[in-house]
Coordinates of C-alpha atoms in Angstrom, one line a residue:
X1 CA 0.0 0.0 0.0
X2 CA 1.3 3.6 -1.0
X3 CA 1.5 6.1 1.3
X4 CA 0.2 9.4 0.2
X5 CA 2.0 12.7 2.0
X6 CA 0.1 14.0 5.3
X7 CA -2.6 16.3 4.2
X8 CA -1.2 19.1 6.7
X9 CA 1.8 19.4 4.1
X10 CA 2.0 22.4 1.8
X11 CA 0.5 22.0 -1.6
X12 CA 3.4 23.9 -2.8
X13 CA 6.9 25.3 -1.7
X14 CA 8.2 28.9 -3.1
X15 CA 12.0 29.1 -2.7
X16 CA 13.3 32.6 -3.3
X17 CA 17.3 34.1 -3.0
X18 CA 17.3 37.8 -1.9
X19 CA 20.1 40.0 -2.4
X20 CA 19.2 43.2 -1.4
X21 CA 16.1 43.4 -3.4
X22 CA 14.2 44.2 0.1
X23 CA 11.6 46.2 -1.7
X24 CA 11.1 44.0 -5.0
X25 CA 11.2 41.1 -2.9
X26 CA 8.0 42.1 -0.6
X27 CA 6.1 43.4 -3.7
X28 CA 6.7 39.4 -5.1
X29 CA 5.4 38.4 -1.7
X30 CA 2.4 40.4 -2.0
X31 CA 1.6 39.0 -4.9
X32 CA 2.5 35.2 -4.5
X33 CA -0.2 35.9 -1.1
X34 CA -2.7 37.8 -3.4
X35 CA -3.2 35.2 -6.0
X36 CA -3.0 32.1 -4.3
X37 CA -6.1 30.8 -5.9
X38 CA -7.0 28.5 -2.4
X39 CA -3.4 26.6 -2.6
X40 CA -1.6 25.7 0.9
X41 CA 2.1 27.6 0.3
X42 CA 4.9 27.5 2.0
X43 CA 7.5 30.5 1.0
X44 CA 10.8 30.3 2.0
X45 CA 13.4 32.9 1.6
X46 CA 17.0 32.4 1.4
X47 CA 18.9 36.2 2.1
X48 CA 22.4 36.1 0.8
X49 CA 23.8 38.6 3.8
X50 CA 21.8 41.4 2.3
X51 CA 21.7 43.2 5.5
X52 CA 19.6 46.1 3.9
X53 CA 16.8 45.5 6.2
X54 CA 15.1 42.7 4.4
X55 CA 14.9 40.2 7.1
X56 CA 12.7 43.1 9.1
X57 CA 10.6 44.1 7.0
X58 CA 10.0 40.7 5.2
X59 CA 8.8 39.0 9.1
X60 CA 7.1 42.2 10.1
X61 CA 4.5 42.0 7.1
X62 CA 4.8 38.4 6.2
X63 CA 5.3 36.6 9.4
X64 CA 4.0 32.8 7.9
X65 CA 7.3 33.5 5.7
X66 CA 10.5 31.0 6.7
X67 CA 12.8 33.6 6.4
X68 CA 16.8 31.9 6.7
X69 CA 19.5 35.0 7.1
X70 CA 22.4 33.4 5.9
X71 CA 26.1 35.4 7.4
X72 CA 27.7 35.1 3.7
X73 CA 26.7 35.5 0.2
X74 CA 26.0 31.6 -1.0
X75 CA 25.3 33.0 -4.7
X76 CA 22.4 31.4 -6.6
X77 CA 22.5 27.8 -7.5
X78 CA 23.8 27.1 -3.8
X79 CA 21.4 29.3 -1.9
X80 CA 18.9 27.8 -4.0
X81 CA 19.8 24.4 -3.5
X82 CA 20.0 25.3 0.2
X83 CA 15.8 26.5 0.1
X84 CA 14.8 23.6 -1.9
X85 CA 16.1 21.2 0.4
X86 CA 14.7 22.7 3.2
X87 CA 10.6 23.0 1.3
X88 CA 8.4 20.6 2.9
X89 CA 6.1 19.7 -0.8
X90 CA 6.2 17.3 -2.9
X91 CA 6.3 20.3 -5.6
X92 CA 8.7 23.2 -5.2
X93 CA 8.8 26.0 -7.2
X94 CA 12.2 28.7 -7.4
X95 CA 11.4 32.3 -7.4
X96 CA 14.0 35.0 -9.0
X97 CA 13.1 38.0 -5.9
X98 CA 12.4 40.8 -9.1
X99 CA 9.2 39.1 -10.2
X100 CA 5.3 39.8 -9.5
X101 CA 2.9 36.7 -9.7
X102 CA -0.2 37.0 -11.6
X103 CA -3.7 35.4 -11.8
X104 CA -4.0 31.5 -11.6
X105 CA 0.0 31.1 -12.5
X106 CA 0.3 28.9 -9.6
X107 CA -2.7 26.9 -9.5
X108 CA -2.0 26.2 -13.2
X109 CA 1.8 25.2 -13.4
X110 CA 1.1 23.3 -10.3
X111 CA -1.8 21.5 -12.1
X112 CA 0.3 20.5 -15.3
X113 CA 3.0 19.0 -13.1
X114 CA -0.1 17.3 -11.3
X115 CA -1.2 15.9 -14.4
X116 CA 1.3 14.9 -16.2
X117 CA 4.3 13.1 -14.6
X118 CA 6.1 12.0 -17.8
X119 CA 6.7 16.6 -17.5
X120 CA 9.9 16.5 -15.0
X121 CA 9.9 20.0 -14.8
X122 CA 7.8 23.7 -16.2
X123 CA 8.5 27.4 -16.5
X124 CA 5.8 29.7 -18.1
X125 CA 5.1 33.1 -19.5
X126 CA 6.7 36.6 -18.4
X127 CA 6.3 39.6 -19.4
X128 CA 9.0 42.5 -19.3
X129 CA 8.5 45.8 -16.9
X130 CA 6.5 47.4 -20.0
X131 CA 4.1 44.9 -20.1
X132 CA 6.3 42.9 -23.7
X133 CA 6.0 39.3 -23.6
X134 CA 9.9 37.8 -22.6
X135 CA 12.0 36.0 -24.7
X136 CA 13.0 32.8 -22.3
X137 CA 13.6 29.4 -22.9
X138 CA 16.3 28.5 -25.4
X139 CA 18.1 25.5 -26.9
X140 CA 20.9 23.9 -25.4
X141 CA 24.2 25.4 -26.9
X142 CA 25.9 23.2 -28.6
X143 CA 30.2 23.8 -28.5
X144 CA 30.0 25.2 -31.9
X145 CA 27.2 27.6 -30.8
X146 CA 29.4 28.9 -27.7
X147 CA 32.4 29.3 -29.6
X148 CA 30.4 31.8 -32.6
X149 CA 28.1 33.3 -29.7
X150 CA 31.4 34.1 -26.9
X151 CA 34.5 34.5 -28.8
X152 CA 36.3 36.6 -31.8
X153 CA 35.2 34.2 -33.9
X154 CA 31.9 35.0 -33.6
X155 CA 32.5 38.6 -34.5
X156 CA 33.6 37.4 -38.1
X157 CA 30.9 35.6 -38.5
X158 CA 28.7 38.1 -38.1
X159 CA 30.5 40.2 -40.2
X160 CA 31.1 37.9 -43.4
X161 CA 27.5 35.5 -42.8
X162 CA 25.3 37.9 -41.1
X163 CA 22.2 36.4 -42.3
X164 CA 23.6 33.0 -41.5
X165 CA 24.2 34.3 -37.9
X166 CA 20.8 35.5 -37.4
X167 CA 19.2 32.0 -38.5
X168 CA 21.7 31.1 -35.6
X169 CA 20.6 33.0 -33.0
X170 CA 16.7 32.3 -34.3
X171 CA 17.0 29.0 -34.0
X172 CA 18.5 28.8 -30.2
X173 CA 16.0 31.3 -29.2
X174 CA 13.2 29.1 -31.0
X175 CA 12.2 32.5 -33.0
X176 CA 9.3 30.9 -35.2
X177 CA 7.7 29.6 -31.8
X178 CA 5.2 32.0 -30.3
X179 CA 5.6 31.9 -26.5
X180 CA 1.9 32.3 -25.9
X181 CA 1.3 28.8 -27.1
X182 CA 3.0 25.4 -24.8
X183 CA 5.9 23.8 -26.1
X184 CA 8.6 21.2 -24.8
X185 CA 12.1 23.6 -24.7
X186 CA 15.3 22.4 -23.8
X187 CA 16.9 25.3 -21.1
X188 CA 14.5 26.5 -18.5
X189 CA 15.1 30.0 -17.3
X190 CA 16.6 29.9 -13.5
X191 CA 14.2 32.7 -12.5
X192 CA 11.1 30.3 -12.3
X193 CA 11.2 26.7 -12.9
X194 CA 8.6 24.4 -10.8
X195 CA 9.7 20.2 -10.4
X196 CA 8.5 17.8 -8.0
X197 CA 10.9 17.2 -5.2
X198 CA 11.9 13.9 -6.4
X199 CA 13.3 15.2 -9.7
X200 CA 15.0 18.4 -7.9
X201 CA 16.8 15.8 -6.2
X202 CA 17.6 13.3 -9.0
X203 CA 19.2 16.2 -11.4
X204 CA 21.3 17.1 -8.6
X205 CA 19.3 20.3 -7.7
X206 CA 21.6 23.3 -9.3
X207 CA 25.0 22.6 -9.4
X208 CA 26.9 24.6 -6.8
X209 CA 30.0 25.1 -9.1
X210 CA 28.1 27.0 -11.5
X211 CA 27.9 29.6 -8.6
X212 CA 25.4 32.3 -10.8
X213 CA 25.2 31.7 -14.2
X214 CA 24.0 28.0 -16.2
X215 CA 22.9 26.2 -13.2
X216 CA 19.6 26.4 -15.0
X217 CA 20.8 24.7 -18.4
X218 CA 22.7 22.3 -16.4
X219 CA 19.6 21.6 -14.7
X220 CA 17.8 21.4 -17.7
X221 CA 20.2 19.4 -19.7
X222 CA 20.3 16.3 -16.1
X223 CA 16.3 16.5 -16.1
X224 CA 16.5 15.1 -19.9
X225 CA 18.9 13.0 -19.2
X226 CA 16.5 11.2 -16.6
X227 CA 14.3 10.8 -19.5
X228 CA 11.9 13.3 -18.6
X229 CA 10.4 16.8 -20.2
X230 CA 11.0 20.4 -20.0
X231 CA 7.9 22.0 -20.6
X232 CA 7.1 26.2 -21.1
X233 CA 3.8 26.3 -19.8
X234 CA 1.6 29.6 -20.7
X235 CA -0.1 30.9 -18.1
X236 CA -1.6 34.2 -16.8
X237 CA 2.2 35.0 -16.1
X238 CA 4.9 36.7 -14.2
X239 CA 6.2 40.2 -14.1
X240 CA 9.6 39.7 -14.5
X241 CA 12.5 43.1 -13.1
X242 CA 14.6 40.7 -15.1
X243 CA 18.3 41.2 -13.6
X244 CA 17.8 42.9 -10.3
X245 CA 19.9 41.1 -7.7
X246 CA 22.8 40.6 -10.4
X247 CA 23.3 44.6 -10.7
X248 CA 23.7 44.5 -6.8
X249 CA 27.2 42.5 -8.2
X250 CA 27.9 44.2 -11.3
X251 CA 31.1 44.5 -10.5
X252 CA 32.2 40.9 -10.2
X253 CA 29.2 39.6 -12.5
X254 CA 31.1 39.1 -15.8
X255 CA 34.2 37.4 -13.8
X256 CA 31.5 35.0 -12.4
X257 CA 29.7 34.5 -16.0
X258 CA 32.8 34.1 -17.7
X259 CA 33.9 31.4 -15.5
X260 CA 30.6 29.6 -15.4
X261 CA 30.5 29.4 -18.8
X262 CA 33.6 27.4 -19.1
X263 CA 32.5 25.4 -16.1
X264 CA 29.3 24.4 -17.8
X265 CA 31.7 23.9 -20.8
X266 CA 33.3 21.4 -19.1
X267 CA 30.5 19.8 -17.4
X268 CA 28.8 19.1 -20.6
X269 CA 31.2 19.0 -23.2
X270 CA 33.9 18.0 -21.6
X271 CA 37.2 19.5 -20.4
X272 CA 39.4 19.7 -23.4
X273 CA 36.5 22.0 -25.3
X274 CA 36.6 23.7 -21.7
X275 CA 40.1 24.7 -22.3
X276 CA 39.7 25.7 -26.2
X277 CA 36.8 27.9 -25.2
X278 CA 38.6 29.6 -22.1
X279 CA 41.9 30.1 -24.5
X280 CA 39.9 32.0 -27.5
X281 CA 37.6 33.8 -25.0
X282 CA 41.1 35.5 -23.6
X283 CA 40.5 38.7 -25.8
X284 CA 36.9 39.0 -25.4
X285 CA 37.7 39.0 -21.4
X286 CA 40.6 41.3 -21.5
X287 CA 38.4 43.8 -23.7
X288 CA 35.3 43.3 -21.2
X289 CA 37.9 43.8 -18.2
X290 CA 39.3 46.9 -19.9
X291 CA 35.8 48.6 -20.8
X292 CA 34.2 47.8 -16.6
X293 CA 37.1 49.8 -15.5

């Protein structure tokens, strides 16, 4: 005989990273509370030593919060990691802190994972500040693709094929597909993606080396390889502040993307394509380096 999860269990988990977003952060609470369409959540919030008063005002006005202070900056993937281990459903949900919740966009990617379980894992519709419908979900990258797309020799081939790099860059971002309409992708966006707790674990939840950037594809790219899907899901959607916590490191944000993307190089393509990407991305650094100074 199976034994179902006691009733008194949330029907879903939130997990959300702060980094001194204290204001965005509560207006995303507001509106996970506001539209929770009769669903039993549990929110937890994982504060990367913000310190700018976030921990206050987030248990003064939402006290059925868990609210965990941590003393250092864990980054994403292991702050993350950190929240969804600690969630008490069976389906969890990641929250990026610069997004508002709208309509039934809970009940309903909760629902599709309810229904379908062959789906290992969702994301759905967002829309931009001014109200434009956001490009997310791509392709996986193959090595050719990161080599045109982060290095030099991408440059010439822009230059000498330019209508050969556009079909490029419209087929990773699926350019024919309208994102009003469901479709299996391949890379979930990091700022909202919904699995059940079993498959969270299974992937290997995001990958702590990838400490900010491509924890998402990598996440993607180990739910596939357990055979399941990775489903956008339209919904009534989420406003999306897209890149608010990342300006609060702007300073050391391209060092981290830069070395997450040879990370995730390695990961999935293995360490000697690693080490040709890192070598021909050298200029491409040194003129980013030269131009944040």
């Amino acid at each position: 005989m199976k034994v179902g999860l006691p009733s008194s269990l949330p029907d879903l988990s939130l997990v959300i990273v702060n980094y001194r977003t204290c204001d965005l952060l509560l207006a995303l609470l507001e509106s996970i509370y506001a539209n929770a369409c009769g669903l039993r959540l549990e929110c937890l919030v994982l504060d990367n030593a913000s310190y700018d008063g976030s921990a206050q005002a987030v248990t003064a006005r939402f006290p059925q919060v868990r609210f965990v202070q941590n003393a250092v900056n864990r980054y994403f993937s292991a702050a993350y990691t950190q929240g969804i281990q600690l969630a008490q459903s069976a389906y969890i949900l990641v929250l990026n802190p610069d997004m508002e919740v709208r309509g039934a966009t809970l009940q309903q990617l909760l629902g599709a994972l309810q229904a379908d379980p062959s789906i290992g894992a969702a994301t759905t519709t967002m829309y931009h500040a001014d109200g434009r419908l956001q490009r997310n979900g791509s392709r996986f990258a193959t090595f050719g693709y990161l080599l045109l797309n982060y290095t030099f020799l991408g440059k010439l081939y822009r230059l000498l094929l330019p209508r050969a790099w556009q079909a490029l860059q419209d087929w990773f971002w699926y350019a024919d597909w309208d994102r009003r309409t469901a479709r299996l992708i391949d890379v979930l966006p990091g700022s909202a993606i919904i699995a059940r707790r079993e498959v969270w674990q299974a992937a290997g939840y995001f990958d702590a080396r990838l400490k900010m950037y491509f924890s998402d594809d990598y996440f993607s790219w180990r739910v596939q390889a357990l055979g399941l899907q990775t489903l956008y899901l339209p919904s009534d959607g989420i406003l999306h502040y897209e890149g608010a916590s990342a300006k609060q490191v702007n300073a050391r944000a391209l060092s981290f993307y830069m070395r997450d993307l040879i990370v995730y190089t390695s990961l999935v393509h293995g360490k000697p394509a690693a080490a040709l990407l890192a070598l021909l991305l050298a200029p491409t650094w040194l003129v980013q380096r030269l131009k944040a100074r």
